[in-house]
mmCIF file of C-alpha atoms in Angstrom:
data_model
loop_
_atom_site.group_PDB
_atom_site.id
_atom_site.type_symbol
_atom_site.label_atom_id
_atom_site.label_comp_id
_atom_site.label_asym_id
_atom_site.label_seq_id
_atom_site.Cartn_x
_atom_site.Cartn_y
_atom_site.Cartn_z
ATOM 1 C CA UNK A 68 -23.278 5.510 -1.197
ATOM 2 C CA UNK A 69 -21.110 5.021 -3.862
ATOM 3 C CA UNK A 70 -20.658 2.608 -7.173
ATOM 4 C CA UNK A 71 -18.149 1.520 -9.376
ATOM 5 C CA UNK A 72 -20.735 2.542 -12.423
ATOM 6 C CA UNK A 73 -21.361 5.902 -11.120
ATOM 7 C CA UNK A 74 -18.137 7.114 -9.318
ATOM 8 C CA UNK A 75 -16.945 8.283 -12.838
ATOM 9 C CA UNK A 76 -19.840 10.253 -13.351
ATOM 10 C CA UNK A 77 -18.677 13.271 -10.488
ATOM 11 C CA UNK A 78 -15.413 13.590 -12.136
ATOM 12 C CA UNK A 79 -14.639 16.740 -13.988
ATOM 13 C CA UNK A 80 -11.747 17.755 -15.945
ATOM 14 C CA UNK A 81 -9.997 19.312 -12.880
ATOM 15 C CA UNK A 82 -11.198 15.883 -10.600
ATOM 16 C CA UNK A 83 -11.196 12.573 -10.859
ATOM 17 C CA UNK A 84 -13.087 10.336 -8.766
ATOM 18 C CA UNK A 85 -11.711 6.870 -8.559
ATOM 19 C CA UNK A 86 -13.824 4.054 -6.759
ATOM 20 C CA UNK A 87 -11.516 2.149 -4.221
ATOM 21 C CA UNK A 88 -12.070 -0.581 -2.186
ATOM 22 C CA UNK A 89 -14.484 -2.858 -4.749
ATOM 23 C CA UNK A 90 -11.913 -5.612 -3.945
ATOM 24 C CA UNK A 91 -12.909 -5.938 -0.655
ATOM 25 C CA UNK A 92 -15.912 -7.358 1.027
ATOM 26 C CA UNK A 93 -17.726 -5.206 3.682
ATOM 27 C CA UNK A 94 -16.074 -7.661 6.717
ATOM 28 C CA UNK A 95 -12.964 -7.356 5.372
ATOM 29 C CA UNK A 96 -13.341 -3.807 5.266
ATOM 30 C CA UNK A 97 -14.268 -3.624 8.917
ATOM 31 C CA UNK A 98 -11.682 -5.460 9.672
ATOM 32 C CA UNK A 99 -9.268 -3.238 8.505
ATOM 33 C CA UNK A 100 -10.790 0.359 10.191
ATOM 34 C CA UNK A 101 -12.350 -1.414 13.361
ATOM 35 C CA UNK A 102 -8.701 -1.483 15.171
ATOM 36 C CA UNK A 103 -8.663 2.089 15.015
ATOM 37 C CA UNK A 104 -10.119 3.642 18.447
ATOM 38 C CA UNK A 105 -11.115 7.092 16.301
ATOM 39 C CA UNK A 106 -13.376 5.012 14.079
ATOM 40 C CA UNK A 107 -14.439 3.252 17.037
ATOM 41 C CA UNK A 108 -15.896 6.103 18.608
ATOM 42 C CA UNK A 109 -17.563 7.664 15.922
ATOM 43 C CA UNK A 110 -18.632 4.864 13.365
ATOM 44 C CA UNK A 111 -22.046 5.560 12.600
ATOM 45 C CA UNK A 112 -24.127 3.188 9.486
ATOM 46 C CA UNK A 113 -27.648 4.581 11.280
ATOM 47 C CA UNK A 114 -30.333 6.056 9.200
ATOM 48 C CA UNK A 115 -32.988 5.461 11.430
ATOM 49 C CA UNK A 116 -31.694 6.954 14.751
ATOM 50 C CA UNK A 117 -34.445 5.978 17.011
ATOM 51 C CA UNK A 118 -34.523 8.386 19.895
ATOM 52 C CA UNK A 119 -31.831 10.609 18.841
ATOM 53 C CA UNK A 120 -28.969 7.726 19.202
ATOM 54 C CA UNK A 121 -26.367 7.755 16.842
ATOM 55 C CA UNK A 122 -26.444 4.149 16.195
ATOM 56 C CA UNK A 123 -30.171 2.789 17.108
ATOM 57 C CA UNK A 124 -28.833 -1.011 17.235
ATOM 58 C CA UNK A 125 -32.035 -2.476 15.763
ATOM 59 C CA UNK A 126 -32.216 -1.845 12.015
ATOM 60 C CA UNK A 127 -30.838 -3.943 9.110
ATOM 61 C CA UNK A 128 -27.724 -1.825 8.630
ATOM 62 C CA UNK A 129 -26.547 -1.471 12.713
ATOM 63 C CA UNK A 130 -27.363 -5.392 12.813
ATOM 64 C CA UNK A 131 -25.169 -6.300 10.132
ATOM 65 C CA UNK A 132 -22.495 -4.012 11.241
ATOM 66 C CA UNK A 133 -22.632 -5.016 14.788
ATOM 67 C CA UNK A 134 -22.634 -8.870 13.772
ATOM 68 C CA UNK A 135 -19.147 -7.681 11.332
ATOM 69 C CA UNK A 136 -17.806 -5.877 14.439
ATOM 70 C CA UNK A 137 -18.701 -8.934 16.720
ATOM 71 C CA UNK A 138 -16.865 -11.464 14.139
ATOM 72 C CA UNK A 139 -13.942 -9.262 14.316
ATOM 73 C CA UNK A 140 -13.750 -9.198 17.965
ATOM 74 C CA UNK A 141 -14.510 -5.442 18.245
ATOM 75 C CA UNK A 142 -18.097 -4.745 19.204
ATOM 76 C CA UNK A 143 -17.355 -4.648 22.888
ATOM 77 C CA UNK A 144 -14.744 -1.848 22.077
ATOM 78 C CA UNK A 145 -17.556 0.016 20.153
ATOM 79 C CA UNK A 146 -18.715 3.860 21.567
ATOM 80 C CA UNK A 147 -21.570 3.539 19.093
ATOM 81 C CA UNK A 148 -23.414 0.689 18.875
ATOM 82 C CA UNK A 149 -24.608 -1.683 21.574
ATOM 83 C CA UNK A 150 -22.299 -4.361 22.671
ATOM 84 C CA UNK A 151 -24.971 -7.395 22.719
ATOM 85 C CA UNK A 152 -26.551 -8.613 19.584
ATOM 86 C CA UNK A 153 -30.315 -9.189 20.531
ATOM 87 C CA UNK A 154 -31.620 -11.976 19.296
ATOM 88 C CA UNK A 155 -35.298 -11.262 18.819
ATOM 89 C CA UNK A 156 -34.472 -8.178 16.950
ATOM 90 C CA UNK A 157 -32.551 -10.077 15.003
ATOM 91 C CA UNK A 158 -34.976 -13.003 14.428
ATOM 92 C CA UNK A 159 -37.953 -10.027 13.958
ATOM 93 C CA UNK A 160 -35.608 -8.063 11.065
ATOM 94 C CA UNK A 161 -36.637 -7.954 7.702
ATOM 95 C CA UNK A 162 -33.450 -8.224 5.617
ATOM 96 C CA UNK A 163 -34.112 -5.091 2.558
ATOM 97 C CA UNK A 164 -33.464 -6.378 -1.060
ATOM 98 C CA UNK A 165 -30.564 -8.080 -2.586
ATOM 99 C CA UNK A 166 -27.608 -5.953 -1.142
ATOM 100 C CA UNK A 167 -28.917 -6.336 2.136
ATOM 101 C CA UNK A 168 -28.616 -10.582 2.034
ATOM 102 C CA UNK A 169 -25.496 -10.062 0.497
ATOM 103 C CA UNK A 170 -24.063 -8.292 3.659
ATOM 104 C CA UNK A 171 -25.743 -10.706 5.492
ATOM 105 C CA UNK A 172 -24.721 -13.683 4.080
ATOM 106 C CA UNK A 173 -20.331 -12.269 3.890
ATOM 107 C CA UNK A 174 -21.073 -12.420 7.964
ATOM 108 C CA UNK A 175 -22.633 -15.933 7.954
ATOM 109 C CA UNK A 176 -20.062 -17.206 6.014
ATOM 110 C CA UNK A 177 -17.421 -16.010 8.246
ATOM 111 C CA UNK A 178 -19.507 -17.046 11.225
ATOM 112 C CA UNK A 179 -19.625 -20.794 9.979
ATOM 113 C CA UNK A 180 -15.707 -20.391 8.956
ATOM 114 C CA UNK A 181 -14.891 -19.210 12.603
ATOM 115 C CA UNK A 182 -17.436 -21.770 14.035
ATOM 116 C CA UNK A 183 -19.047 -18.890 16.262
ATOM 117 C CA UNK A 184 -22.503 -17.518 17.120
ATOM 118 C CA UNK A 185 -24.416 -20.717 16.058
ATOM 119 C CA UNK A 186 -27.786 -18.439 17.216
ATOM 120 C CA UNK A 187 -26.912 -15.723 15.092
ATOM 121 C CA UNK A 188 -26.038 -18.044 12.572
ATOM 122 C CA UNK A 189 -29.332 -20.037 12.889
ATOM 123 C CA UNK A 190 -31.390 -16.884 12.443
ATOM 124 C CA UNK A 191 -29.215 -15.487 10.108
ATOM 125 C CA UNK A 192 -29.529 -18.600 7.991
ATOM 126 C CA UNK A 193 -33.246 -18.535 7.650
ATOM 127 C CA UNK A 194 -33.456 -14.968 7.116
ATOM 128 C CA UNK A 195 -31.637 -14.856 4.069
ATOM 129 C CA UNK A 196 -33.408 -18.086 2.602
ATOM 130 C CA UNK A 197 -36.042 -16.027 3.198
ATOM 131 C CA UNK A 198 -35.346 -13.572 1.678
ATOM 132 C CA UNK A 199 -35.727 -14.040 -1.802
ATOM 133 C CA UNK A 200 -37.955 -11.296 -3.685
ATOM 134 C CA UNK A 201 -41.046 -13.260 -5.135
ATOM 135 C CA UNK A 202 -41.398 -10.918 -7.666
ATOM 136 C CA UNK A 203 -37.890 -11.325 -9.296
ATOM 137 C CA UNK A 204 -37.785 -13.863 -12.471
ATOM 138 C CA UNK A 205 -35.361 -17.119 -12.354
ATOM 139 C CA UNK A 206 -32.873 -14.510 -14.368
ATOM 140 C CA UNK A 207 -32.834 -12.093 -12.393
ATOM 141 C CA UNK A 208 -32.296 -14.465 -8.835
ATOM 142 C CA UNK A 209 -29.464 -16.483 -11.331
ATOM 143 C CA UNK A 210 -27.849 -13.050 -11.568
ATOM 144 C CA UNK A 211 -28.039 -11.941 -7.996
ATOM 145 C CA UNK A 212 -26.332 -15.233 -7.071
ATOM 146 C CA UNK A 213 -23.552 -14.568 -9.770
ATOM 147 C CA UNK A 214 -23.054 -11.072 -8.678
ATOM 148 C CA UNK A 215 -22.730 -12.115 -4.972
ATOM 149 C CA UNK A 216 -20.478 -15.319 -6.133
ATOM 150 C CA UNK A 217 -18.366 -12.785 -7.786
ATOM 151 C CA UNK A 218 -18.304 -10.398 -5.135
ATOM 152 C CA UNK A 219 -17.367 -12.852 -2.161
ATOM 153 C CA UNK A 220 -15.468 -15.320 -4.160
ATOM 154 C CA UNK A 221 -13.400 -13.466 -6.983
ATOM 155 C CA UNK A 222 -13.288 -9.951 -5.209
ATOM 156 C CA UNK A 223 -15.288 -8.680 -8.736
ATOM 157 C CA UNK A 224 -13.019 -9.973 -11.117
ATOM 158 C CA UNK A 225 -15.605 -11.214 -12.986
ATOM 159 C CA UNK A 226 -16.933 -7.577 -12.903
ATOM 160 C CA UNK A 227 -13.719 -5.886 -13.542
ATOM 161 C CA UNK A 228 -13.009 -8.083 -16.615
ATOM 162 C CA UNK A 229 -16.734 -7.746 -18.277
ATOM 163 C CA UNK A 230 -16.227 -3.443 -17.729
ATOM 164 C CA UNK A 231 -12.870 -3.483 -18.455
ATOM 165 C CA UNK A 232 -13.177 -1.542 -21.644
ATOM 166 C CA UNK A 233 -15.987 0.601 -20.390
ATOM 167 C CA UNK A 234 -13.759 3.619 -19.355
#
């Protein structure tokens, strides 16, 4: 993966590394490249690849994508991932660290917005309250709620203007 605070860090003096796309949210991202049948045929997000499937359709990362690709109206047109969400693996998936409700909670959103999927939505819902790391301090939830505030809402602004003078 990639971050706006490390990108800079591969460039060299004959390459510059430049991280795109901070301005947009993971659905809207999918948005944009799942209308393209290439990417629909070879999109893989798997780490776990249960049985040697390219997509194994039950971890955190294939969930959230599939639920993206769903709200979009392209998991049916998917090569690589299942075409039904199920449910129970859904209600049995444990939702890893903040990033992961984050992602989570972008497809909720839109789910509620769209008025679609109340069962995913349920589940979804209650995962992420959840989810909350019991060892984190009040600070440190505060500032995973700002970050993912900023994030959805502002598209980073808030991030772009505090590092503006970093580079």
């Amino acid at each position: 993966g990639t971050h706006p605070d490390l990108d800079y860090l591969w460039s060299s003096e004959y390459t510059n590394f430049i991280h795109d796309g901070a301005d947009k949210i993971r659905l809207e991202k999918i948005r944009l490249i799942s209308n393209n049948n290439s990417v629909l045929s070879h999109l893989r997000v798997c780490y776990v690849n249960k049985k040697g499937k390219f997509n194994c359709g039950e971890c955190d990362k294939c969930i959230r994508t599939m639920i993206a690709l769903k709200i979009v109206g392209n998991l049916d047109k998917s090569k690589t991932f299942p075409h039904v969400i199920n449910l129970d693996t859904l209600s049995s998936l444990k939702i890893e660290g903040h990033s992961g409700s984050v992602f989570h909670n972008e497809n909720l959103i839109e789910l509620k917005r769209l008025n679609i999927e109340p069962e995913i939505q349920q589940i979804l819902e209650n995962k992420i309250n959840n989810t909350v790391d019991k060892k984190d301090s009040i600070l440190m939830v505060l500032a995973k709620k700002v970050w993912f505030w900023d994030h959805y809402y502002t598209r980073g602004l808030l991030y772009k203007f505090l590092n503006r003078n970093r580079y």
